[in-house]
PDB file of N, CA and C in Angstrom:
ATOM      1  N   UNK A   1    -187.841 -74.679 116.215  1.00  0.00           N
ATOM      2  CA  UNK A   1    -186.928 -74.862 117.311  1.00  0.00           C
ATOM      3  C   UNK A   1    -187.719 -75.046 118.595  1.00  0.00           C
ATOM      4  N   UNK A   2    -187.532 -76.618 119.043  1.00  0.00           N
ATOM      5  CA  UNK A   2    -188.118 -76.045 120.877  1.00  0.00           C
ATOM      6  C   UNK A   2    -187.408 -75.431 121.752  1.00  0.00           C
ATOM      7  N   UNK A   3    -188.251 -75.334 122.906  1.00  0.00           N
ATOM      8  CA  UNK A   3    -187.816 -74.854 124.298  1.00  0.00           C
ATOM      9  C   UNK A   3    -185.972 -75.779 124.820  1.00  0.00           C
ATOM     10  N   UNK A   4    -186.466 -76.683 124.536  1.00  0.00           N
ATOM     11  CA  UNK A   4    -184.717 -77.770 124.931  1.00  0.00           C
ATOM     12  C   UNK A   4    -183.851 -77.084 123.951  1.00  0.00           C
ATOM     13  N   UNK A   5    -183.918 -76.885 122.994  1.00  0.00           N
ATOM     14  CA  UNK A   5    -182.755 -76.464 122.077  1.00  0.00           C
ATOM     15  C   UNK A   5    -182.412 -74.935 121.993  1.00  0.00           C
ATOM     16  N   UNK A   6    -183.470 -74.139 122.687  1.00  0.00           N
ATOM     17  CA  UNK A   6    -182.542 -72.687 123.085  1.00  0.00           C
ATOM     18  C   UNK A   6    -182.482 -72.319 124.339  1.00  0.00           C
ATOM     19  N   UNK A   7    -181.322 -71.734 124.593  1.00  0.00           N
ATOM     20  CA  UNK A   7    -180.808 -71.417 126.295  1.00  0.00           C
ATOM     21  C   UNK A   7    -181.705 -70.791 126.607  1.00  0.00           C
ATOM     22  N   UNK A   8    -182.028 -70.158 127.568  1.00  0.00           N
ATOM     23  CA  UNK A   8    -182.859 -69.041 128.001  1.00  0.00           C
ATOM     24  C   UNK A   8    -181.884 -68.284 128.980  1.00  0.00           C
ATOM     25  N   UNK A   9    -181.581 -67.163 128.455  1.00  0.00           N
ATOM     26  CA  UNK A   9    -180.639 -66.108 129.201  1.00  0.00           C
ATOM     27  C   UNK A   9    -181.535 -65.100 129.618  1.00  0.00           C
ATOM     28  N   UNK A  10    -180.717 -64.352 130.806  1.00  0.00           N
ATOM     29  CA  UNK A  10    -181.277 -62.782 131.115  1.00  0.00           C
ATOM     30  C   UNK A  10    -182.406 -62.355 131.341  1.00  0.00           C
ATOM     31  N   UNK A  11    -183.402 -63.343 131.437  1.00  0.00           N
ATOM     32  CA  UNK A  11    -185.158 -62.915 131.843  1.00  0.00           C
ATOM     33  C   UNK A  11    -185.582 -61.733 130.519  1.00  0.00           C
ATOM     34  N   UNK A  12    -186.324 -61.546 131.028  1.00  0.00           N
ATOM     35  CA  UNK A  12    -187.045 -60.264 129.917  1.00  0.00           C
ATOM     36  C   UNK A  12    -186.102 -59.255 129.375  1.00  0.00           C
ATOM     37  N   UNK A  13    -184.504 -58.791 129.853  1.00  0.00           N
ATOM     38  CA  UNK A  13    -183.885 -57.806 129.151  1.00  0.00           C
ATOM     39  C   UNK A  13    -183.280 -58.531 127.705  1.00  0.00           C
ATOM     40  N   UNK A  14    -183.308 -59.846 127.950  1.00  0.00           N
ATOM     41  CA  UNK A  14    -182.384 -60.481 126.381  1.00  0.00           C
ATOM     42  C   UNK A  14    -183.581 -60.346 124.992  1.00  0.00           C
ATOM     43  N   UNK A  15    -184.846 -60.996 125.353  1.00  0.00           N
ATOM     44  CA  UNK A  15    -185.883 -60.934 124.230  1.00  0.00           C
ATOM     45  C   UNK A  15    -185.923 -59.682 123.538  1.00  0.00           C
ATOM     46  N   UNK A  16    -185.947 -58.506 124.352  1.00  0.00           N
ATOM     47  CA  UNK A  16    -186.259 -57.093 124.093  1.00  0.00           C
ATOM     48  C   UNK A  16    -184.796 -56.587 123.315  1.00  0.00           C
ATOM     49  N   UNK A  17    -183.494 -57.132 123.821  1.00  0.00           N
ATOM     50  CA  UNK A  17    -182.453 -56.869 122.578  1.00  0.00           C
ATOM     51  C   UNK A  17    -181.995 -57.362 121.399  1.00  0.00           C
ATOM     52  N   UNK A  18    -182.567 -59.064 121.653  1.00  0.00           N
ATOM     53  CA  UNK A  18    -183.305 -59.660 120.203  1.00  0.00           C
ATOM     54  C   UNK A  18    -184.033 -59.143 119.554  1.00  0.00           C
ATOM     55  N   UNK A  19    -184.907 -58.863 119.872  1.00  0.00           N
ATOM     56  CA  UNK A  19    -185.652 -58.408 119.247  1.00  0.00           C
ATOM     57  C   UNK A  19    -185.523 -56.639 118.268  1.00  0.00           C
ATOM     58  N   UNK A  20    -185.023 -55.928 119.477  1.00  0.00           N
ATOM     59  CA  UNK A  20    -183.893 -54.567 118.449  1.00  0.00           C
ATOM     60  C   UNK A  20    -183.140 -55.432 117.309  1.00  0.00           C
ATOM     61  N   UNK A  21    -182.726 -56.080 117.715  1.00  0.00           N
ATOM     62  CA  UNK A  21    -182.000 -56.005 116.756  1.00  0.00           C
ATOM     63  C   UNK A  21    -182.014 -56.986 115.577  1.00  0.00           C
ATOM     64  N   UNK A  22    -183.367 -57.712 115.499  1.00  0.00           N
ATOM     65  CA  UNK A  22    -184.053 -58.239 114.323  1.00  0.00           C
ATOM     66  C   UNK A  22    -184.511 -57.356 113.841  1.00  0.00           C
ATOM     67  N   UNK A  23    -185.460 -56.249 114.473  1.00  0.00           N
ATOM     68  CA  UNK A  23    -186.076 -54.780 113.858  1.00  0.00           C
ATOM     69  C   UNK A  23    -184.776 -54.339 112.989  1.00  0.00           C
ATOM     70  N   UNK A  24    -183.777 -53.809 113.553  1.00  0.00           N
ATOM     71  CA  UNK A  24    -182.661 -53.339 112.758  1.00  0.00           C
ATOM     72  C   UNK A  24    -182.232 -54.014 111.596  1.00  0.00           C
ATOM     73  N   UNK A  25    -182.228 -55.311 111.679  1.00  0.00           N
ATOM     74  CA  UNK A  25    -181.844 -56.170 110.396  1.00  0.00           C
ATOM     75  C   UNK A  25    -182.698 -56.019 109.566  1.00  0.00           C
ATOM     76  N   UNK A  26    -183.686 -56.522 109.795  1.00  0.00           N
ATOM     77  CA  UNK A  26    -185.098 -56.375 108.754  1.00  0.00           C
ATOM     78  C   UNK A  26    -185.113 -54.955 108.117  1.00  0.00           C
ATOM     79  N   UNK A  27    -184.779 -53.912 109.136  1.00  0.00           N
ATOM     80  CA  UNK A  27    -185.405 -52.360 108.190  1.00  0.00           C
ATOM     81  C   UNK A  27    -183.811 -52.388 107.091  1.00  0.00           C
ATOM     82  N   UNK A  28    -183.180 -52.597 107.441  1.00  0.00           N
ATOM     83  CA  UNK A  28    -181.159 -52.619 106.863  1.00  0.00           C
ATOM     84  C   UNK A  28    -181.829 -53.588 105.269  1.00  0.00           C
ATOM     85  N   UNK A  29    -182.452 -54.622 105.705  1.00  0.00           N
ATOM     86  CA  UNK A  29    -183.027 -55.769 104.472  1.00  0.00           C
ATOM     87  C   UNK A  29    -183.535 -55.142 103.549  1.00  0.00           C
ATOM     88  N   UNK A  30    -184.655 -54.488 104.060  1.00  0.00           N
ATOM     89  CA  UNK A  30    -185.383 -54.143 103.212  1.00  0.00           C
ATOM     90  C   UNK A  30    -185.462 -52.766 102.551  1.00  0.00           C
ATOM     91  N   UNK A  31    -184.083 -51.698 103.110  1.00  0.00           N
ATOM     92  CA  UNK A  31    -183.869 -51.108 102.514  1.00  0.00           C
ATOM     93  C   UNK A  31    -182.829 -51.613 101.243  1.00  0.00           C
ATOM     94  N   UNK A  32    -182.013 -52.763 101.521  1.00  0.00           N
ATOM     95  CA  UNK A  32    -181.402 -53.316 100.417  1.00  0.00           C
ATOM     96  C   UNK A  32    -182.030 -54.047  99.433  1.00  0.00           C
ATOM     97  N   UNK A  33    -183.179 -54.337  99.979  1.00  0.00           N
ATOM     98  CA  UNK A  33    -183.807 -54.924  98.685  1.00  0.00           C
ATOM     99  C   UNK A  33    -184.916 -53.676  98.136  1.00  0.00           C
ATOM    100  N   UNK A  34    -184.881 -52.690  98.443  1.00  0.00           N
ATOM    101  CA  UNK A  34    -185.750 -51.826  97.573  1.00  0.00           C
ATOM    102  C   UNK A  34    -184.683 -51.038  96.495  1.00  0.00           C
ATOM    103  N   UNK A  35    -183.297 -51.127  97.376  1.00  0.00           N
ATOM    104  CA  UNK A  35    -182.441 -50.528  96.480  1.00  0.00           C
ATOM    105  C   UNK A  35    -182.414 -51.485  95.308  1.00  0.00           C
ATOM    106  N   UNK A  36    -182.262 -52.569  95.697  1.00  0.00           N
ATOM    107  CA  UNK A  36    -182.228 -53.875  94.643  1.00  0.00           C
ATOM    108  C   UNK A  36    -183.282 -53.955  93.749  1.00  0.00           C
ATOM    109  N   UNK A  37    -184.145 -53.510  93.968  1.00  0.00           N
ATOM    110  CA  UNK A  37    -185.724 -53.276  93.014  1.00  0.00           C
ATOM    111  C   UNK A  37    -185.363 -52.053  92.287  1.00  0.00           C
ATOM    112  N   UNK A  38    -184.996 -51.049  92.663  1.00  0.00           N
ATOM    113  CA  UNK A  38    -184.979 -49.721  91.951  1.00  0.00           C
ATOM    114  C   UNK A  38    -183.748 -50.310  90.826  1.00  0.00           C
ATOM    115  N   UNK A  39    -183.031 -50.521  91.109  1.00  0.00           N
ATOM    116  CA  UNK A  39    -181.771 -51.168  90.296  1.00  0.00           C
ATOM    117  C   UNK A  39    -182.575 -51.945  88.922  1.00  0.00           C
ATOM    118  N   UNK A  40    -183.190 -52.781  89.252  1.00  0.00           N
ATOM    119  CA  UNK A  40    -183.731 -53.875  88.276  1.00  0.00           C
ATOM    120  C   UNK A  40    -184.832 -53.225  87.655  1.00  0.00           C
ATOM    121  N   UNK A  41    -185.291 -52.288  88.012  1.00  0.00           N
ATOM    122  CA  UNK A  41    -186.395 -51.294  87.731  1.00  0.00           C
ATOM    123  C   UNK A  41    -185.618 -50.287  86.524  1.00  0.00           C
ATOM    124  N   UNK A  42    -185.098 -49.543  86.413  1.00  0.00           N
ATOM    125  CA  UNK A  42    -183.764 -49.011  85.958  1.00  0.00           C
ATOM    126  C   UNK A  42    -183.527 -49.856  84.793  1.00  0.00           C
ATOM    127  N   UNK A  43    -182.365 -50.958  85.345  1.00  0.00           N
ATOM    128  CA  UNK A  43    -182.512 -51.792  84.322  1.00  0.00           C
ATOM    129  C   UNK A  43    -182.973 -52.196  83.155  1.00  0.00           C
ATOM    130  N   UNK A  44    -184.921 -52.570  83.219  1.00  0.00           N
ATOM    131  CA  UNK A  44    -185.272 -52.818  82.695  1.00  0.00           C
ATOM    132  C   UNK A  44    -186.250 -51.728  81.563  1.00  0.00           C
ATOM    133  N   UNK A  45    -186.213 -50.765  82.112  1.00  0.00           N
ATOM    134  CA  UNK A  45    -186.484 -49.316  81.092  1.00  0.00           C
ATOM    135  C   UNK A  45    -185.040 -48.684  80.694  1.00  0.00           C
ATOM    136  N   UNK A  46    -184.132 -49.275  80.159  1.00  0.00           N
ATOM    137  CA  UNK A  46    -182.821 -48.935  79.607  1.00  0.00           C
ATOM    138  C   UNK A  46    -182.829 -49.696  78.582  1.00  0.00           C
ATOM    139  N   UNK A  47    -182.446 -49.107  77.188  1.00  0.00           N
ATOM    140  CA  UNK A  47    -182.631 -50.318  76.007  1.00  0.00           C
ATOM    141  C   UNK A  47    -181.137 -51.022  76.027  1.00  0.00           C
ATOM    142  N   UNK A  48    -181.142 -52.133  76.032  1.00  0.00           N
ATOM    143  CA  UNK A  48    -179.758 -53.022  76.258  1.00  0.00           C
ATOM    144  C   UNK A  48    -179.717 -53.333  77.448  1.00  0.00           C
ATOM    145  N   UNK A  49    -180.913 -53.464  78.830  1.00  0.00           N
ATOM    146  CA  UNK A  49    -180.236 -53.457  80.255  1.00  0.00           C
ATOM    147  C   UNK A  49    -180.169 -54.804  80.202  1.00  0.00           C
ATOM    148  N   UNK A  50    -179.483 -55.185  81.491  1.00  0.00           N
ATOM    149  CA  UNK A  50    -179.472 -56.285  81.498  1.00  0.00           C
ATOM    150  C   UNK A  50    -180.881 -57.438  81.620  1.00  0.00           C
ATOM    151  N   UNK A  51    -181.723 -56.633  82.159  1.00  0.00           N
ATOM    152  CA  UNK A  51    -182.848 -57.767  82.039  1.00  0.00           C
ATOM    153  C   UNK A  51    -183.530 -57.509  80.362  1.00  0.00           C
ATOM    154  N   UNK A  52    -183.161 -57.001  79.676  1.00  0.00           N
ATOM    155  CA  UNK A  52    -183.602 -57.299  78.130  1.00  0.00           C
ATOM    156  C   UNK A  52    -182.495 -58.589  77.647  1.00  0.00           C
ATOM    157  N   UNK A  53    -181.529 -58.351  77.940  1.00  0.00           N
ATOM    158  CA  UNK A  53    -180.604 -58.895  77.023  1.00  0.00           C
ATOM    159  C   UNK A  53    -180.415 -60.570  77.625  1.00  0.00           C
ATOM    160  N   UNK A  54    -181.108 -60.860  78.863  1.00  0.00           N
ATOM    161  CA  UNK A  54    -181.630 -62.004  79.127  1.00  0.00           C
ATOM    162  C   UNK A  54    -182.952 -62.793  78.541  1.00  0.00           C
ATOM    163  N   UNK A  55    -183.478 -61.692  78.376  1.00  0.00           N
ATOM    164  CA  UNK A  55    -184.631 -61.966  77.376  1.00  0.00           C
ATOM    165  C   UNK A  55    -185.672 -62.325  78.575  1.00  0.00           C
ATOM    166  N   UNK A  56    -185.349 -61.847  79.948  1.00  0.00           N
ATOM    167  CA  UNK A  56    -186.619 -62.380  80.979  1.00  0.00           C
ATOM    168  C   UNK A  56    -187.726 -60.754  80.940  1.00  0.00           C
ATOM    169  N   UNK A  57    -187.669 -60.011  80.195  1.00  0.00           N
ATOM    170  CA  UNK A  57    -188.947 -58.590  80.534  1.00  0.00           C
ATOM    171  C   UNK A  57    -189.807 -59.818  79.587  1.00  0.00           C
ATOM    172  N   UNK A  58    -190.968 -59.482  80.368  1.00  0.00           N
ATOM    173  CA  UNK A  58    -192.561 -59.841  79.731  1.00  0.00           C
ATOM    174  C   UNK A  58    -192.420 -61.360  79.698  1.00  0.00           C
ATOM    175  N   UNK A  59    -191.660 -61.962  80.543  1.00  0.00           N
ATOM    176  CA  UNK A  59    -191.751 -63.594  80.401  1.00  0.00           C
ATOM    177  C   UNK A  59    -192.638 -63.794  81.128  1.00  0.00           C
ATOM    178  N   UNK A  60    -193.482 -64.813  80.991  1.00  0.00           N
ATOM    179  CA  UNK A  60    -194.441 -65.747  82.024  1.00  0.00           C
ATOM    180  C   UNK A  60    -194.298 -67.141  82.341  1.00  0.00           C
ATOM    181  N   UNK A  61    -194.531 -67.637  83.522  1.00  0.00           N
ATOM    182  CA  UNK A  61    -194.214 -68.757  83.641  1.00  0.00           C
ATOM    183  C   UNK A  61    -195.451 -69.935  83.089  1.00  0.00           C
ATOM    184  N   UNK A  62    -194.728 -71.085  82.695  1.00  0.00           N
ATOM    185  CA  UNK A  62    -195.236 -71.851  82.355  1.00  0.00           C
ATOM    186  C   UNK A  62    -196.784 -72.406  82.923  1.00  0.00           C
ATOM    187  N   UNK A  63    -197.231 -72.615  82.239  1.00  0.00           N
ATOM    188  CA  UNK A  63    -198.930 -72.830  82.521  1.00  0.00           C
ATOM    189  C   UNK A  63    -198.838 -74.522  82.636  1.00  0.00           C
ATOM    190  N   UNK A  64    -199.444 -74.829  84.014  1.00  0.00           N
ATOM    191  CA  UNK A  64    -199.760 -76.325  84.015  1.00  0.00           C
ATOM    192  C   UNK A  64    -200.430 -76.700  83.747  1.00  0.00           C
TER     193      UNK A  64
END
C-alpha cells in the first residue's frame, strides 16, 4: 500500500492505537491457533481421531 492510498489521521495518537490493537489481535490469533494445535494434537494420539481416519498422520509430501 502507498502513502496516496492511506489517509493519514490524528498525528502520532492514531499509529499508537493501531497498533494496540494489532498487538491485541495477534495475541487473540495466536492464542486460537495454539488452541487449534492442542486440538489436532489430541486428535491425533486418539485411536480413530480424526486425523487417522484421514489417513494424513506420518504423510510426507511428495518429493520432486
Amino acid at each position: 500500500m502507498s502513502e496516496e492510498t492511506v489517509p493519514q489521521q490524528g498525528g502520532a495518537a492514531q499509529p499508537k492505537g493501531l497498533l494496540q490493537q494489532m498487538e491485541e489481535l495477534m495475541a487473540a490469533l495466536n492464542a486460537d491457533l495454539s488452541a487449534l494445535d492442542a486440538d489436532l494434537q489430541a486428535a491425533g494420539r486418539e485411536p480413530g481421531g480424526a486425523v487417522e481416519e484421514r489417513g494424513c498422520q506420518g504423510a510426507e509430501p511428495p518429493v520432486a
